[in-house]
mmCIF file of N, CA and C in Angstrom:
data_model
loop_
_atom_site.group_PDB
_atom_site.id
_atom_site.type_symbol
_atom_site.label_atom_id
_atom_site.label_comp_id
_atom_site.label_asym_id
_atom_site.label_seq_id
_atom_site.Cartn_x
_atom_site.Cartn_y
_atom_site.Cartn_z
ATOM 1 N N MET A 1 116.033 78.888 123.983
ATOM 2 C CA MET A 1 116.441 80.099 122.858
ATOM 3 C C MET A 1 115.632 80.873 122.468
ATOM 4 N N THR A 2 115.391 82.055 122.594
ATOM 5 C CA THR A 2 114.700 83.249 122.071
ATOM 6 C C THR A 2 115.244 83.563 120.623
ATOM 7 N N ILE A 3 114.228 83.832 119.691
ATOM 8 C CA ILE A 3 114.386 84.497 118.587
ATOM 9 C C ILE A 3 114.378 85.591 118.495
ATOM 10 N N GLN A 4 115.453 86.647 118.053
ATOM 11 C CA GLN A 4 115.187 87.957 118.303
ATOM 12 C C GLN A 4 115.163 88.482 116.832
ATOM 13 N N PRO A 5 114.161 89.575 116.746
ATOM 14 C CA PRO A 5 114.028 90.165 115.525
ATOM 15 C C PRO A 5 115.175 90.660 115.097
ATOM 16 N N VAL A 6 115.675 90.867 113.440
ATOM 17 C CA VAL A 6 116.970 91.545 112.796
ATOM 18 C C VAL A 6 116.172 92.972 112.500
ATOM 19 N N PHE A 7 116.952 94.003 113.190
ATOM 20 C CA PHE A 7 116.629 95.381 113.005
ATOM 21 C C PHE A 7 117.458 96.193 111.638
ATOM 22 N N SER A 8 116.717 96.690 110.814
ATOM 23 C CA SER A 8 117.320 97.190 109.579
ATOM 24 C C SER A 8 116.594 98.501 109.288
ATOM 25 N N LYS A 9 117.452 99.322 109.214
ATOM 26 C CA LYS A 9 117.229 100.680 108.862
ATOM 27 C C LYS A 9 117.834 100.897 107.308
ATOM 28 N N LEU A 10 116.942 101.025 106.360
ATOM 29 C CA LEU A 10 117.479 100.872 105.016
ATOM 30 C C LEU A 10 118.095 102.274 104.806
ATOM 31 N N ASN A 11 119.543 102.135 104.189
ATOM 32 C CA ASN A 11 120.143 103.400 104.173
ATOM 33 C C ASN A 11 120.258 103.470 102.619
ATOM 34 N N ASP A 12 121.023 104.280 102.043
ATOM 35 C CA ASP A 12 121.450 104.387 100.330
ATOM 36 C C ASP A 12 122.174 103.444 100.111
ATOM 37 N N ASN A 13 122.833 102.625 100.512
ATOM 38 C CA ASN A 13 123.461 101.387 100.094
ATOM 39 C C ASN A 13 122.126 100.490 99.502
ATOM 40 N N ASP A 14 121.284 100.650 100.232
ATOM 41 C CA ASP A 14 120.089 99.403 99.981
ATOM 42 C C ASP A 14 119.070 100.335 99.451
ATOM 43 N N GLU A 15 119.495 101.226 98.219
ATOM 44 C CA GLU A 15 118.286 101.609 97.738
ATOM 45 C C GLU A 15 117.729 100.550 96.797
ATOM 46 N N PRO A 16 118.012 99.683 95.995
ATOM 47 C CA PRO A 16 117.378 98.711 95.228
ATOM 48 C C PRO A 16 116.295 98.154 96.151
ATOM 49 N N LEU A 17 116.478 97.741 97.492
ATOM 50 C CA LEU A 17 115.791 96.889 98.458
ATOM 51 C C LEU A 17 114.776 98.018 98.759
ATOM 52 N N LYS A 18 115.197 99.118 99.115
ATOM 53 C CA LYS A 18 114.041 100.222 99.289
ATOM 54 C C LYS A 18 112.931 100.288 98.335
ATOM 55 N N ARG A 19 113.497 100.574 97.165
ATOM 56 C CA ARG A 19 112.489 100.744 95.855
ATOM 57 C C ARG A 19 111.747 99.402 95.858
ATOM 58 N N LEU A 20 111.951 98.298 95.889
ATOM 59 C CA LEU A 20 111.398 97.106 95.840
ATOM 60 C C LEU A 20 109.893 96.975 97.061
ATOM 61 N N VAL A 21 110.587 97.340 98.066
ATOM 62 C CA VAL A 21 109.736 97.237 99.230
ATOM 63 C C VAL A 21 108.555 98.175 99.110
ATOM 64 N N LEU A 22 108.893 99.701 98.787
ATOM 65 C CA LEU A 22 107.866 100.563 98.331
ATOM 66 C C LEU A 22 107.000 100.429 97.136
ATOM 67 N N THR A 23 107.753 99.797 96.025
ATOM 68 C CA THR A 23 106.897 99.278 95.191
ATOM 69 C C THR A 23 106.011 98.275 95.166
ATOM 70 N N LEU A 24 106.271 97.435 96.009
ATOM 71 C CA LEU A 24 105.539 96.197 96.255
ATOM 72 C C LEU A 24 104.102 96.643 97.190
ATOM 73 N N LEU A 25 104.592 97.803 98.203
ATOM 74 C CA LEU A 25 103.410 98.266 99.038
ATOM 75 C C LEU A 25 102.856 99.850 98.727
ATOM 76 N N THR A 26 103.385 100.197 97.598
ATOM 77 C CA THR A 26 102.618 101.644 96.994
ATOM 78 C C THR A 26 101.063 101.185 97.023
ATOM 79 N N PRO A 27 100.329 100.494 96.599
ATOM 80 C CA PRO A 27 98.820 100.295 96.583
ATOM 81 C C PRO A 27 98.367 100.307 97.889
ATOM 82 N N LYS A 28 99.133 99.303 98.809
ATOM 83 C CA LYS A 28 98.581 99.635 100.261
ATOM 84 C C LYS A 28 98.742 100.943 101.161
ATOM 85 N N ILE A 29 99.779 101.596 100.679
ATOM 86 C CA ILE A 29 99.976 103.089 101.039
ATOM 87 C C ILE A 29 99.027 103.932 100.715
ATOM 88 N N GLN A 30 98.897 103.910 99.363
ATOM 89 C CA GLN A 30 97.886 104.864 98.757
ATOM 90 C C GLN A 30 96.550 104.918 99.522
ATOM 91 N N GLU A 31 96.122 103.394 99.675
ATOM 92 C CA GLU A 31 94.847 102.943 100.123
ATOM 93 C C GLU A 31 94.579 103.730 101.253
ATOM 94 N N GLN A 32 95.669 103.345 102.377
ATOM 95 C CA GLN A 32 95.797 104.161 103.613
ATOM 96 C C GLN A 32 95.369 105.388 103.675
ATOM 97 N N ILE A 33 96.410 106.159 102.849
ATOM 98 C CA ILE A 33 96.102 107.120 102.493
ATOM 99 C C ILE A 33 95.022 107.996 102.230
ATOM 100 N N ASN A 34 94.422 107.343 101.233
ATOM 101 C CA ASN A 34 92.862 107.850 100.772
ATOM 102 C C ASN A 34 92.078 107.230 101.711
ATOM 103 N N ARG A 35 92.116 106.455 102.652
ATOM 104 C CA ARG A 35 90.972 105.999 103.713
ATOM 105 C C ARG A 35 91.172 107.363 105.021
ATOM 106 N N TYR A 36 92.591 107.237 104.946
ATOM 107 C CA TYR A 36 92.458 108.409 106.221
ATOM 108 C C TYR A 36 92.397 109.934 106.049
ATOM 109 N N TYR A 37 92.350 110.573 104.818
ATOM 110 C CA TYR A 37 92.176 111.679 104.348
ATOM 111 C C TYR A 37 90.624 112.205 103.730
ATOM 112 N N LYS A 38 89.936 110.819 103.614
ATOM 113 C CA LYS A 38 88.672 110.746 102.872
ATOM 114 C C LYS A 38 87.842 111.929 103.276
ATOM 115 N N ASN A 39 87.594 111.851 104.573
ATOM 116 C CA ASN A 39 86.584 113.031 105.286
ATOM 117 C C ASN A 39 87.412 114.276 105.604
ATOM 118 N N LYS A 40 88.680 114.540 105.396
ATOM 119 C CA LYS A 40 89.337 115.561 105.761
ATOM 120 C C LYS A 40 89.683 116.357 105.092
ATOM 121 N N LEU A 41 89.973 115.879 103.795
ATOM 122 C CA LEU A 41 89.944 116.791 102.014
ATOM 123 C C LEU A 41 89.218 116.550 101.213
ATOM 124 N N THR A 42 88.743 117.349 100.257
ATOM 125 C CA THR A 42 87.952 117.170 99.112
ATOM 126 C C THR A 42 88.904 116.440 98.284
ATOM 127 N N VAL A 43 90.491 116.293 98.191
ATOM 128 C CA VAL A 43 91.072 115.622 97.067
ATOM 129 C C VAL A 43 91.824 114.528 97.708
ATOM 130 N N SER A 44 91.901 113.626 97.189
ATOM 131 C CA SER A 44 92.959 112.495 97.960
ATOM 132 C C SER A 44 94.529 112.762 97.602
ATOM 133 N N PRO A 45 95.026 112.919 98.823
ATOM 134 C CA PRO A 45 96.487 113.424 98.667
ATOM 135 C C PRO A 45 97.304 112.080 97.855
ATOM 136 N N MET A 46 98.445 112.500 97.330
ATOM 137 C CA MET A 46 99.340 111.547 96.772
ATOM 138 C C MET A 46 100.573 111.507 97.508
ATOM 139 N N PHE A 47 101.678 110.143 97.325
ATOM 140 C CA PHE A 47 102.513 110.112 97.848
ATOM 141 C C PHE A 47 103.538 109.956 97.089
ATOM 142 N N THR A 48 104.670 110.211 97.022
ATOM 143 C CA THR A 48 106.034 109.581 96.138
ATOM 144 C C THR A 48 107.041 109.130 96.775
ATOM 145 N N PRO A 49 106.875 107.778 96.512
ATOM 146 C CA PRO A 49 107.607 106.948 97.415
ATOM 147 C C PRO A 49 109.250 106.670 97.012
ATOM 148 N N PHE A 50 109.834 107.335 95.690
ATOM 149 C CA PHE A 50 110.707 107.311 95.338
ATOM 150 C C PHE A 50 111.697 108.794 95.498
ATOM 151 N N LEU A 51 110.906 109.670 96.094
ATOM 152 C CA LEU A 51 111.975 110.945 96.282
ATOM 153 C C LEU A 51 111.821 111.309 97.771
ATOM 154 N N ASP A 52 112.460 112.169 98.013
ATOM 155 C CA ASP A 52 112.722 112.539 99.926
ATOM 156 C C ASP A 52 111.406 112.744 100.357
ATOM 157 N N GLY A 53 111.554 112.204 101.600
ATOM 158 C CA GLY A 53 110.396 112.567 102.678
ATOM 159 C C GLY A 53 109.530 111.322 102.614
ATOM 160 N N THR A 54 109.979 109.836 102.305
ATOM 161 C CA THR A 54 109.593 108.716 102.228
ATOM 162 C C THR A 54 110.288 107.668 103.067
ATOM 163 N N ASP A 55 110.386 107.281 104.324
ATOM 164 C CA ASP A 55 111.486 106.608 104.828
ATOM 165 C C ASP A 55 111.126 105.081 105.351
ATOM 166 N N ILE A 56 111.771 104.024 105.082
ATOM 167 C CA ILE A 56 111.299 102.673 105.653
ATOM 168 C C ILE A 56 112.154 102.163 106.784
ATOM 169 N N ASP A 57 111.480 101.265 107.672
ATOM 170 C CA ASP A 57 112.261 100.659 108.736
ATOM 171 C C ASP A 57 111.752 99.221 108.349
ATOM 172 N N VAL A 58 112.641 98.217 108.685
ATOM 173 C CA VAL A 58 111.882 97.109 108.316
ATOM 174 C C VAL A 58 112.862 95.935 109.388
ATOM 175 N N LYS A 59 111.813 95.294 110.213
ATOM 176 C CA LYS A 59 112.159 94.244 111.190
ATOM 177 C C LYS A 59 111.797 92.623 110.428
ATOM 178 N N TYR A 60 113.087 92.053 110.392
ATOM 179 C CA TYR A 60 112.766 90.774 109.952
ATOM 180 C C TYR A 60 112.657 89.678 111.052
ATOM 181 N N TYR A 61 111.554 88.782 111.057
ATOM 182 C CA TYR A 61 111.101 87.761 111.850
ATOM 183 C C TYR A 61 111.158 86.394 110.858
ATOM 184 N N SER A 62 111.130 85.613 111.449
ATOM 185 C CA SER A 62 111.382 84.112 110.759
ATOM 186 C C SER A 62 110.091 83.788 110.269
ATOM 187 N N SER A 63 108.478 84.409 111.195
ATOM 188 C CA SER A 63 107.300 83.978 110.198
ATOM 189 C C SER A 63 107.064 85.079 109.357
ATOM 190 N N HIS A 64 107.626 86.531 109.559
ATOM 191 C CA HIS A 64 107.133 87.749 108.938
ATOM 192 C C HIS A 64 107.963 88.792 108.923
ATOM 193 N N ILE A 65 107.534 89.832 108.015
ATOM 194 C CA ILE A 65 108.403 91.221 108.016
ATOM 195 C C ILE A 65 107.480 92.141 108.496
ATOM 196 N N ASP A 66 108.087 93.144 109.358
ATOM 197 C CA ASP A 66 107.406 94.466 109.525
ATOM 198 C C ASP A 66 107.947 95.491 109.151
ATOM 199 N N VAL A 67 107.383 96.003 108.311
ATOM 200 C CA VAL A 67 107.622 97.420 107.493
ATOM 201 C C VAL A 67 106.946 98.710 108.093
ATOM 202 N N ARG A 68 107.914 99.473 108.699
ATOM 203 C CA ARG A 68 107.600 101.152 108.865
ATOM 204 C C ARG A 68 107.719 101.919 107.746
ATOM 205 N N VAL A 69 106.289 102.705 107.588
ATOM 206 C CA VAL A 69 106.591 103.541 106.222
ATOM 207 C C VAL A 69 106.324 105.099 106.663
ATOM 208 N N LYS A 70 107.060 106.004 106.746
ATOM 209 C CA LYS A 70 106.959 107.400 106.880
ATOM 210 C C LYS A 70 107.013 108.507 105.759
ATOM 211 N N THR A 71 105.984 108.900 105.420
ATOM 212 C CA THR A 71 105.970 109.523 104.194
ATOM 213 C C THR A 71 105.054 110.841 104.527
ATOM 214 N N ILE A 72 105.370 111.648 103.204
ATOM 215 C CA ILE A 72 104.783 113.134 103.427
ATOM 216 C C ILE A 72 103.856 113.403 102.204
ATOM 217 N N PRO A 73 102.552 112.872 102.478
ATOM 218 C CA PRO A 73 101.423 113.206 101.582
ATOM 219 C C PRO A 73 101.454 114.623 101.106
ATOM 220 N N TYR A 74 100.987 114.786 99.761
ATOM 221 C CA TYR A 74 100.459 115.899 99.170
ATOM 222 C C TYR A 74 99.420 116.053 98.120
ATOM 223 N N VAL A 75 99.135 117.218 97.899
ATOM 224 C CA VAL A 75 97.862 117.467 97.179
ATOM 225 C C VAL A 75 98.669 118.417 96.242
ATOM 226 N N GLY A 76 97.929 118.425 94.817
ATOM 227 C CA GLY A 76 98.530 119.605 93.976
ATOM 228 C C GLY A 76 100.042 119.371 93.495
ATOM 229 N N PRO A 77 100.740 120.555 93.289
ATOM 230 C CA PRO A 77 102.378 120.291 92.825
ATOM 231 C C PRO A 77 102.926 119.864 94.200
ATOM 232 N N HIS A 78 102.975 120.516 95.089
ATOM 233 C CA HIS A 78 103.951 120.662 96.531
ATOM 234 C C HIS A 78 103.147 121.099 97.577
ATOM 235 N N LEU A 79 101.865 120.611 98.052
ATOM 236 C CA LEU A 79 101.323 121.056 98.837
ATOM 237 C C LEU A 79 101.205 120.181 100.028
ATOM 238 N N ASP A 80 101.872 120.087 100.935
ATOM 239 C CA ASP A 80 102.117 118.631 101.923
ATOM 240 C C ASP A 80 101.026 119.094 103.016
ATOM 241 N N VAL A 81 100.713 117.665 103.210
ATOM 242 C CA VAL A 81 99.219 117.874 104.216
ATOM 243 C C VAL A 81 99.744 116.835 105.351
ATOM 244 N N GLY A 82 100.596 116.665 105.790
ATOM 245 C CA GLY A 82 100.937 116.053 107.102
ATOM 246 C C GLY A 82 102.157 114.916 106.664
ATOM 247 N N ILE A 83 102.677 114.608 107.791
ATOM 248 C CA ILE A 83 103.734 113.227 107.952
ATOM 249 C C ILE A 83 102.908 112.321 108.263
ATOM 250 N N ASP A 84 102.849 111.153 107.666
ATOM 251 C CA ASP A 84 102.018 109.955 107.964
ATOM 252 C C ASP A 84 102.836 109.070 108.129
ATOM 253 N N SER A 85 102.734 108.459 109.186
ATOM 254 C CA SER A 85 103.178 106.794 109.645
ATOM 255 C C SER A 85 102.363 105.814 109.550
ATOM 256 N N MET A 86 102.869 104.661 109.272
ATOM 257 C CA MET A 86 101.869 103.661 109.144
ATOM 258 C C MET A 86 102.851 102.327 109.227
ATOM 259 N N ARG A 87 102.637 101.195 109.853
ATOM 260 C CA ARG A 87 103.176 99.761 110.026
ATOM 261 C C ARG A 87 102.558 98.637 109.201
ATOM 262 N N PHE A 88 103.216 97.791 108.415
ATOM 263 C CA PHE A 88 102.706 96.760 107.778
ATOM 264 C C PHE A 88 103.430 95.502 108.418
ATOM 265 N N SER A 89 102.595 94.394 108.145
ATOM 266 C CA SER A 89 103.179 93.214 108.562
ATOM 267 C C SER A 89 103.281 92.301 106.918
ATOM 268 N N ILE A 90 104.032 91.578 106.699
ATOM 269 C CA ILE A 90 104.100 90.946 105.390
ATOM 270 C C ILE A 90 104.982 89.326 105.899
ATOM 271 N N ASP A 91 103.516 88.333 105.875
ATOM 272 C CA ASP A 91 103.754 86.981 106.151
ATOM 273 C C ASP A 91 104.506 86.192 104.949
ATOM 274 N N ASN A 92 104.814 85.263 105.239
ATOM 275 C CA ASN A 92 105.788 84.209 104.478
ATOM 276 C C ASN A 92 104.919 83.814 102.702
ATOM 277 N N SER A 93 103.461 84.207 102.858
ATOM 278 C CA SER A 93 102.958 83.650 101.814
ATOM 279 C C SER A 93 102.907 85.066 101.126
ATOM 280 N N GLY A 94 103.236 86.133 101.632
ATOM 281 C CA GLY A 94 103.200 87.518 100.460
ATOM 282 C C GLY A 94 101.778 88.191 101.098
ATOM 283 N N SER A 95 101.273 87.990 102.043
ATOM 284 C CA SER A 95 100.081 88.407 102.531
ATOM 285 C C SER A 95 100.519 89.898 103.335
ATOM 286 N N ILE A 96 99.905 90.539 102.792
ATOM 287 C CA ILE A 96 99.975 92.304 103.740
ATOM 288 C C ILE A 96 99.067 92.759 104.466
ATOM 289 N N VAL A 97 99.228 92.825 105.734
ATOM 290 C CA VAL A 97 98.145 93.426 106.566
ATOM 291 C C VAL A 97 98.446 94.576 107.235
ATOM 292 N N VAL A 98 97.711 95.487 107.425
ATOM 293 C CA VAL A 98 97.843 96.932 107.790
ATOM 294 C C VAL A 98 97.843 96.768 109.531
ATOM 295 N N GLN A 99 98.811 97.274 110.202
ATOM 296 C CA GLN A 99 98.923 97.028 111.664
ATOM 297 C C GLN A 99 98.462 98.357 112.366
ATOM 298 N N GLU A 100 99.149 99.472 111.753
ATOM 299 C CA GLU A 100 98.586 100.725 112.232
ATOM 300 C C GLU A 100 99.155 102.000 111.171
ATOM 301 N N TYR A 101 98.358 103.146 111.466
ATOM 302 C CA TYR A 101 98.423 104.196 110.618
ATOM 303 C C TYR A 101 98.344 105.418 111.909
#
């Protein structure tokens, strides 16, 4: 028997879950944004996890959870610097590993 992942794109009905996942991942997301733009910009861009422009896809496995985050970092009041995509793996002990940016 093969165990298949459960795919879930969080929608408006899952707003509390989306907020929870993004709240827990915010430090890791910001860390990756800082790392990527360190030599590209003189100011580190920010992202706003709870406004439009940040989406997540979640795949649940028995041993871990894969989370894909797509966000639009910005500098200043509203100057978008790109559309960034990253993937994290969260194991059952809560350890978060960046898989790709």
